[in-house]
Tab-separated table of C-alpha atoms in Angstrom:
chain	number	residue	atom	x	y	z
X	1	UNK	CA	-65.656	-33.400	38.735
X	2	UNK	CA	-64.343	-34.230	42.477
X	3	UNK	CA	-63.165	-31.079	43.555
X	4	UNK	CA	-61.093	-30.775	46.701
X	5	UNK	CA	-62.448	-27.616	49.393
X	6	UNK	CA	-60.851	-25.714	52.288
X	7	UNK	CA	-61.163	-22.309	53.899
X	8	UNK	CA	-60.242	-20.548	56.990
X	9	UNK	CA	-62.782	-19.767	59.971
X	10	UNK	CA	-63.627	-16.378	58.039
X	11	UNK	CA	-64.767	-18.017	54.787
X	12	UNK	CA	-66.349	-21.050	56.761
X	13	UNK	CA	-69.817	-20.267	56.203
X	14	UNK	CA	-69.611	-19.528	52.681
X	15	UNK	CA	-67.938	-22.925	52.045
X	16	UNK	CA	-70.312	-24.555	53.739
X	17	UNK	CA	-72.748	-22.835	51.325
X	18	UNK	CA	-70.629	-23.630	48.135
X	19	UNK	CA	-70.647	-27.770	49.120
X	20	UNK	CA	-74.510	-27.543	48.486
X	21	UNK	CA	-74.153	-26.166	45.623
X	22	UNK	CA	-71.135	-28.096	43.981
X	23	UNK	CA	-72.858	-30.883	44.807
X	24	UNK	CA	-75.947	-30.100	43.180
X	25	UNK	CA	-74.425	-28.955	40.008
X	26	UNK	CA	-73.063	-33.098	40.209
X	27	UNK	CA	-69.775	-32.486	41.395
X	28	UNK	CA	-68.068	-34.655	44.377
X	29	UNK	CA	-66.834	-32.241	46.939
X	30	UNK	CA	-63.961	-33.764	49.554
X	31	UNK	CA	-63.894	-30.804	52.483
X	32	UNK	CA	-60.245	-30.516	53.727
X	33	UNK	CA	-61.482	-27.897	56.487
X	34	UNK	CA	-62.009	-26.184	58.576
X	35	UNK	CA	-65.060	-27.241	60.137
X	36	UNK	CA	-65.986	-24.300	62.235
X	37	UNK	CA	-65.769	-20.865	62.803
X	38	UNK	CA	-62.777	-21.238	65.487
X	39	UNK	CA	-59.781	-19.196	64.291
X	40	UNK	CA	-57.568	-21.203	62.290
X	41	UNK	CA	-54.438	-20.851	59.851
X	42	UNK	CA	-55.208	-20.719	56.258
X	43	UNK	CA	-51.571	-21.873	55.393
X	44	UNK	CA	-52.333	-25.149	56.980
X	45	UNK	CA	-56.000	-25.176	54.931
X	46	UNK	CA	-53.995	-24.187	51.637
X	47	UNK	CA	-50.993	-26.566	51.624
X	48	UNK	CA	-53.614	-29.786	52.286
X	49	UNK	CA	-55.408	-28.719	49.040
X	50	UNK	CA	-53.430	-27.978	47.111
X	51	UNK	CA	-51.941	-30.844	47.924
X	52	UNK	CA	-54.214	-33.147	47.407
X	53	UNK	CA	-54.898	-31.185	43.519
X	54	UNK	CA	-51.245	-31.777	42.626
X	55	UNK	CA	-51.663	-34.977	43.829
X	56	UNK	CA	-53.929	-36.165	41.551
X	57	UNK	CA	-56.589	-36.779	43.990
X	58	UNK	CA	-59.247	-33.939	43.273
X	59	UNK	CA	-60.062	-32.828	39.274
X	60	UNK	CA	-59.575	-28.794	41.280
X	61	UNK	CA	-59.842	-27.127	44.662
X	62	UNK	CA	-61.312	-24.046	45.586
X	63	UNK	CA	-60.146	-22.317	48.478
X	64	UNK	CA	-61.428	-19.743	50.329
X	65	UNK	CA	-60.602	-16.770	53.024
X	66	UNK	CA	-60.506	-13.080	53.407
X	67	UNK	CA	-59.243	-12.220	50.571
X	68	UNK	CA	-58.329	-15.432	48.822
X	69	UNK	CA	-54.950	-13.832	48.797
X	70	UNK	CA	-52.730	-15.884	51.686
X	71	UNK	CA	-54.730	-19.418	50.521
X	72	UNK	CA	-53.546	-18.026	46.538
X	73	UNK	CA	-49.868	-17.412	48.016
X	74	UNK	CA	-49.534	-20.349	49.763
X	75	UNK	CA	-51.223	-23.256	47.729
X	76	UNK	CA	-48.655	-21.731	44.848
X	77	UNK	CA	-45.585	-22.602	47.082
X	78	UNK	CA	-46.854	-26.424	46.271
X	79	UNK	CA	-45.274	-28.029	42.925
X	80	UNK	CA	-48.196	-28.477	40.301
X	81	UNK	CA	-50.285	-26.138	42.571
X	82	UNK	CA	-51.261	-22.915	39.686
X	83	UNK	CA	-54.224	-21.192	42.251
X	84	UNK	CA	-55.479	-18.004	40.789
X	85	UNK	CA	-57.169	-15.503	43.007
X	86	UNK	CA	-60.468	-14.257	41.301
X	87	UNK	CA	-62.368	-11.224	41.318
X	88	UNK	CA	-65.104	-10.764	39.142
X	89	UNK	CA	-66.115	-13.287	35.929
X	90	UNK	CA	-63.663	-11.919	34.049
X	91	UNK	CA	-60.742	-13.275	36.219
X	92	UNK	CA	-62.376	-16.189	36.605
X	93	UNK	CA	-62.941	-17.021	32.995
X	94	UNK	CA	-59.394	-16.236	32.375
X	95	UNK	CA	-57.348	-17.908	34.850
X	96	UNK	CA	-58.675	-21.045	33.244
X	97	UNK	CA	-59.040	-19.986	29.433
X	98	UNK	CA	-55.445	-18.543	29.767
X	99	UNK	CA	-53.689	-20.277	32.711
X	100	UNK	CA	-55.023	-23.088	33.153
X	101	UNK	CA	-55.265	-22.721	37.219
X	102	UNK	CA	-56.420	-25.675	38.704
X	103	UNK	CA	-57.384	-24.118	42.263
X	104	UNK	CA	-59.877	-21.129	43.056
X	105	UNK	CA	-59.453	-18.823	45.492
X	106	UNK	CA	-61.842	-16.164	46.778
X	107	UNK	CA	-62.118	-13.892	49.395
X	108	UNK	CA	-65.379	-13.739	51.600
X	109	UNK	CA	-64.234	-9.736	52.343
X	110	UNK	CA	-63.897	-8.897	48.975
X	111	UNK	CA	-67.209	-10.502	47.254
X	112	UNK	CA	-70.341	-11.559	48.475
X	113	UNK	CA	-71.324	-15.178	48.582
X	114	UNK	CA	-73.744	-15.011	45.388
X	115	UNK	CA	-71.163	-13.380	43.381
X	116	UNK	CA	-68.387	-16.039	44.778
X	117	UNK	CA	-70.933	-18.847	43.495
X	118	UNK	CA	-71.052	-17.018	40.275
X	119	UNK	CA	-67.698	-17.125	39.922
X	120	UNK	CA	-67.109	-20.385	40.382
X	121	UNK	CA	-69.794	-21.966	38.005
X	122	UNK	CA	-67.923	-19.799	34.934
X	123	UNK	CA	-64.516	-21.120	36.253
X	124	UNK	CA	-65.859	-24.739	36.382
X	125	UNK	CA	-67.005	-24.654	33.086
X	126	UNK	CA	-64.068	-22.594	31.547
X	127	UNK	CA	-61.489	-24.661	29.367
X	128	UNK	CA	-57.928	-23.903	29.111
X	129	UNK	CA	-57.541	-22.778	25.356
X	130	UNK	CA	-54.119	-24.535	25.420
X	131	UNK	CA	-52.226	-23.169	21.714
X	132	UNK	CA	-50.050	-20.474	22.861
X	133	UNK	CA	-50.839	-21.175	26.128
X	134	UNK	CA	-49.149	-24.357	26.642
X	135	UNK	CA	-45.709	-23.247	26.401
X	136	UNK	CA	-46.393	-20.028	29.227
X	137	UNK	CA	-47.965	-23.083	31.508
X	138	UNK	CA	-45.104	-24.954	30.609
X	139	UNK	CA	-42.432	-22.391	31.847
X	140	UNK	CA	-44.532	-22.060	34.889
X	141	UNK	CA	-44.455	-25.159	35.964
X	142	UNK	CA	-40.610	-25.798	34.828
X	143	UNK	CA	-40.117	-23.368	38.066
X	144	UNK	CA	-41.370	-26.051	40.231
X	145	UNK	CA	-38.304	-28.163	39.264
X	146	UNK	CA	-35.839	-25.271	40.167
């Protein structure tokens, strides 16, 4: 998968962690930012991702902060953006099996780096079930148009 990465100054280190890893696990990683630890705005970091996602030009995007709260709120304010914030394997698993999000987000306050990686690999290789699903992703999504 190409998958599209950003985070704040606060989550920098941890991304810089997670690009090793996505790309040993095969995947092509395109860093949106930051590239330091100099405070920066995650709104800025969000919208670019989940930009480029919607856009077609990444398969998903992870994004990462404090909390992965402001990058979750923000990237969702972008039609055919659905980020999910995630907080164990359980929310991960679900917010693709159920909800099909198409960007992570994580909070480097909230869950150490191992677990964040851990994660990640269940929501990579998570499939939306679709079925019933479709139609709540579907009404969703129609709110993008409104």
């Amino acid at each position: 998968m190409k998958i599209i990465l950003g985070s704040d100054h606060a989550a920098f280190k941890v991304k810089e962690q997670l690009k090793l890893v996505l790309t040993g696990l095969g995947h092509k990683v395109i860093d949106k930012g930051t590239d330091s630890e100099a405070s920066c705005d995650y709104p800025d970091i969000a919208e670019t991702v989940a930009r480029a996602v919607a856009a077609g030009e990444g398969d998903r995007g992870v994004l990462l902060d404090g909390t992965g709260i402001g990058m979750a709120m923000t990237a969702n304010r972008i039609p055919g953006a659905l980020a999910a914030t995630v907080h164990d394997r359980v929310t991960s698993e679900m917010s693709r099996k159920h909800t099909n999000a198409n960007i992570f987000c994580a909070g480097t306050w909230v869950l150490p780096a191992g677990e964040i990686e851990n994660c990640l690999k269940v929501w990579l290789e998570t499939r939306f079930e679709g079925g019933r699903h479709d139609k709540r992703i579907a009404k969703i999504l129609k709110l993008d148009k409104k």
